[in-house]
């Protein structure tokens, strides 16, 4: 779960990490009021994408009037398809040097990893690998002072800046661990005089751990249907094509989509119904599938923990209750396959044995 | 021969009294796995599928030691269960549970590493040494002995591919599911090393997906250290960037972990890459012919 | 640093461990007032020894008057030589079962160790070893729920009591780690209906870690001289005999005392001046030595990090400034021995080479 | 021969620019220890006693790797320095620092155990393999080669005893100071095991003190596993219970760790026990005669 910059900065403040004075506003009037307090100010679109600077989503202003104008402009914008609904108005800070600092999880070392660079302010992908210091963190030890001193040495950071890092980095790491973050990123981390200030904040919280963070806000980038899927505990992504696809397992669902594309079709969605779903959950998944208004439906079940008969029964139920008339391509193998096929036969559906056949058929029936 | 597990491996089921735990206990027994018991706090003395139930792993190990354990424990309690298994002396831990918090997974891996326990998963279908021992939730019938080692990031997709192989008369030595989470215990390279050493494995099938850099790293390892031929299939060619495709690991972020970069790395390592899952058997045949 | 029961219980409350209602009082009048609130109450002497129950330091009262009387009696007592200056007045709780629970550090396993027994309420030394469960704790993992469940299983603790333990034990462990405790002990841990209540509290904090616990009170069992020694950073214990003993190193100081005793003398104190002391520190140590009003002084220096000349110079300085006329037995070997001996010679003191000779001489000169 | 360290051991000094660090650097160099450098944050580039100073242990190890490190670091920062040494690959860590918080010591031991680093101390005088390598603060002159292995809980007392031995013409293989704290790395048993294996060590002197149960446990080990004769001296016979005699470990609590219980255990293990420190050499001679 990505957090807006202003929320990330609230968390930073809670952990003792310095941030610029500022406040979140939702109207040009509020923006003008806030800017009046700071004189020179910056108005920043609050959107969950990193490219807002290039997209013109950030404005520097010198007066409340200018703040009002710019806020109006920004609130009318879309950045990478995301509407701008909130702004952060902050005092302008005078920056001597920009650093990059982040902590995330490194699957390869199965550990947190600290990333530090003296090339702050630019897109992280643009920083040459040799100028980005990567330090895997032993979760048992955490980020101890010695590690920060060694990191600073490698980057040539000494004196007062090193001292600041020795204070800041452990705080950021504590936030990362205690709040179950997947990513905490400060870019740029601004050296202003002798102090380090987080000029930006990117915080992503692990959704699987949200249950133990009742205090955190709930932010979503999902569509209404994706939200509905989340409620149902299903992995669902809207893709905008013609064939509604459901399979059991993330990998096979992806592979099914790949095959749809390979044979010239367009998938309406990614829907992994997961393993071992019961009748109700399966029916819910099918309802979701219909809600994308597809031209055809492709269901690809390789029953392991999932039982073929349950999927077939659920389909029969939903088809009847909703009067579904869409063409369907069904693939059904594995646990309780015979029983499942029998149920489908009663509806006049003959399930395929191979994914390939099922996908080809689905593409055919999806064409106008 | 096989890797990690064989017919003498004694296996415990943590969370044996739950719906999934009991169902798969029956399935594993049917496959021939040497299950020695299960745990469920407060349910010591019960019997599931003929197996004794214990309150704790320590109690189970006192009654009959096990080398491996499979976890059917809800995500909020999985870390504790993993700690327990490791502390009690389990050396191979198969974590089926989905949705374990990322930081809990980090903790589990750290402790397992310290104690020398091999973790498979989390969010894995498990592993099976065909004809000998299955510790997982995959359907029994496709896992028949043969010369192919399989390692996969995703479950059902690997069933599909192993099913295709067995339909084509190609059996497997061991099939290992790494798990779909961002942080998992066994990685491609760990498993590839074992397959390289296993005399019964003649060819290895690697089933990957978009996201992360595991396939790229595996490719470098293959180029440098594998004498046996490798066949690969990567899922997610059609996936849009920035969207999480079910698996926590399957997300393309900031231009990393793309389908293209993985395919390129595999080609450089002279791995035979299948465009679609059902092309895997013919590539395996080809590799077997050449080797 | 041992804490009084009432202070330990304050810490328990801070960590969510249930304690009886109660308050600390210092006069019989306050005791009566407190008891009035509880009806049946218990008045407990606050002394830093475990044997106060047997010594009659605890009284059960049913009325404010009785509380006043008992408080007066207790406040006049000494328990194991310690005057009773504070009392804890608590509501009487109705106990169904008494357990023993403690966490301390086990040198052998180099780890914390949890001790649990169903034989609560008695002196811990009296609990048979096989009825005391000892569970070493991996500091990396801490005390996880599985460990508590396993401990409960071994002790035959199930159901509601196990649930209570699953809540209480991690809290006690957190206190133990966060407050740098050497020992936290609850004896008895009282099962009252379905709840566990800490009926007593023994908490010892690591003195070496006090610098990072400004929030904790400072309690001392030391004499004025021992306190002075602490200020000076010296290890000092008053022993009440005739020969003031100073050596450098805890082990050699102990061995010197043993030899004093062996040859029929009585040591006035234990004073380890530590290693590498400078002139000032050594002079301070000597001042302390004189303050015990000994008949003779024994100084045993095996110079390693400590320089013999510094010790001799300090002695000369103190002897002169204080006009010390006491007989002295000096042993001096090691770093800068020659220089040190020269200094002593100027005062007419001929230092010994062996500890044995020095001790024998000290015993001789200490006899009346 | 000797144990733990020898003339090829390369040693780093953490905290080399301090008063103690620089003094003992000179002393260790004079003894012949192969010191390769020292650390002191912010002082990279300085030179102490002819040795290069680095900011961090990693920097030092890049310049010249060391196997061992000795810590002269104030107590509040000692844990961090120990972590650093262990993480940078130091395999023998000698912690001179006194007054390290108990829980910090627990943390150090845990991490050291995990990484396979041997810790001597804290609050130790160090260790010395006579005539080869001294990593510690003991006076140089008594440590001459010979057949006696010494392990001691206290510093100056062991100098006294080793001094008595050398005066009596008895040299030492290795002298190990365990340290006076409640939690220390190397224990009696660890060191006894090494002496038992070391061909040059013919007799072992154990110097203990009241408090804790290390001497009792050592006695059981000696009875079961030591073929070489052991001579012991225990300090603290005259100490009153409940008082901490300087060393954190030297406190008799609740009737445990008494002089009597230690002597009894040693006698049961057929250890020759000296009543007073200067009796040690004659008991060693006796043991050498018998062995």
Coordinates of C-alpha atoms in Angstrom, one line a residue, chain C residues 104-105 107-108 110-112 125 138-140 176-177 180-182 206 208-209 211-212 226 235 237 239 248-252 254-255 257-259 261-263 270 275-276 300 302-305 307 331 333-335 337 355-356, chain D residues 19-20 23-24 76 99-104 106-107 109-110 114 137 139 141-142 154 156-157 159-160 182-187 190 209-210 217 233-240 243-247 250 254 275-278:
Chain C
X104 CA 17.5 -13.8 34.7
X105 CA 20.8 -14.3 32.9
X107 CA 26.2 -17.3 32.3
X108 CA 26.6 -20.9 31.2
X110 CA 25.2 -16.9 27.7
X111 CA 21.5 -16.1 27.4
X112 CA 18.5 -15.0 29.3
X125 CA 16.1 -22.3 46.7
X138 CA 17.6 -16.9 22.4
X139 CA 18.0 -13.1 22.5
X140 CA 17.6 -13.0 18.8
X176 CA 13.6 -7.5 31.4
X177 CA 15.3 -6.5 28.1
X180 CA 18.4 -3.9 31.4
X181 CA 17.3 -6.1 34.2
X182 CA 19.6 -8.7 35.7
X206 CA 22.2 -3.9 35.8
X208 CA 26.5 -0.9 34.2
X209 CA 23.4 0.0 32.1
X211 CA 23.4 5.4 32.3
X212 CA 20.7 4.7 29.7
X226 CA 30.8 2.5 49.5
X235 CA 35.0 -1.4 43.6
X237 CA 33.1 -3.2 50.1
X239 CA 34.2 -5.7 55.8
X248 CA 44.6 -3.8 41.6
X249 CA 42.2 -6.4 40.2
X250 CA 39.2 -8.0 41.7
X251 CA 40.7 -11.5 41.8
X252 CA 44.0 -10.6 43.4
X254 CA 40.0 -11.3 46.9
X255 CA 43.0 -13.6 47.1
X257 CA 41.8 -11.0 51.6
X258 CA 41.8 -14.7 51.7
X259 CA 45.5 -14.7 52.6
X261 CA 42.3 -14.3 56.8
X262 CA 44.6 -17.4 56.3
X263 CA 47.4 -15.8 58.3
X270 CA 37.7 -5.0 49.7
X275 CA 43.7 -1.1 36.2
X276 CA 45.5 1.9 34.8
X300 CA 49.3 -5.2 46.9
X302 CA 51.0 -6.2 40.5
X303 CA 51.6 -3.6 37.9
X304 CA 50.5 -4.4 34.4
X305 CA 48.3 -1.6 33.1
X307 CA 52.2 1.7 37.0
X331 CA 54.0 -5.2 47.8
X333 CA 56.0 -5.6 41.3
X334 CA 55.5 -5.1 37.6
X335 CA 55.4 -2.0 35.3
X337 CA 58.6 -1.2 39.7
X355 CA 52.2 -11.2 48.2
X356 CA 52.8 -13.8 50.9
Chain D
X19 CA 45.4 6.2 26.2
X20 CA 45.0 2.5 26.9
X23 CA 50.0 2.1 25.5
X24 CA 49.1 -1.5 25.0
X76 CA 28.6 2.4 25.8
X99 CA 31.4 -2.3 32.6
X100 CA 29.7 -3.4 29.4
X101 CA 26.0 -3.6 30.1
X102 CA 24.9 -7.2 30.6
X103 CA 22.3 -7.2 27.9
X104 CA 24.9 -5.8 25.5
X106 CA 24.2 -11.1 25.6
X107 CA 23.8 -9.5 22.2
X109 CA 27.6 -13.4 22.4
X110 CA 24.6 -14.2 20.3
X114 CA 26.0 -17.0 14.9
X137 CA 47.1 -6.1 28.7
X139 CA 52.7 -7.5 31.7
X141 CA 57.8 -10.4 31.1
X142 CA 56.3 -13.5 32.8
X154 CA 40.6 -12.8 36.9
X156 CA 46.0 -9.6 38.1
X157 CA 45.6 -12.8 40.1
X159 CA 49.7 -12.4 36.6
X160 CA 50.5 -13.3 40.2
X182 CA 28.7 -12.6 34.4
X183 CA 28.5 -13.2 30.7
X184 CA 31.7 -13.9 28.9
X185 CA 32.5 -15.6 25.6
X186 CA 35.2 -18.3 26.2
X187 CA 34.4 -20.4 29.2
X190 CA 36.1 -24.3 25.9
X209 CA 36.7 -17.3 42.0
X210 CA 33.5 -17.4 43.9
X217 CA 30.7 -27.2 35.4
X233 CA 43.1 -22.0 42.8
X234 CA 39.8 -20.3 43.8
X235 CA 39.7 -16.8 45.1
X236 CA 37.1 -15.5 47.5
X237 CA 37.2 -17.9 50.4
X238 CA 36.8 -15.0 52.8
X239 CA 34.1 -13.1 50.9
X240 CA 30.8 -12.4 52.6
X243 CA 28.4 -8.6 48.2
X244 CA 29.8 -8.1 44.8
X245 CA 33.5 -8.4 45.1
X246 CA 34.5 -6.2 42.2
X247 CA 33.8 -8.7 39.4
X250 CA 32.0 -12.7 42.0
X254 CA 21.1 -17.6 47.5
X275 CA 44.9 -23.1 49.2
X276 CA 46.9 -20.0 48.4
X277 CA 48.1 -18.6 45.1
X278 CA 51.8 -19.3 45.7

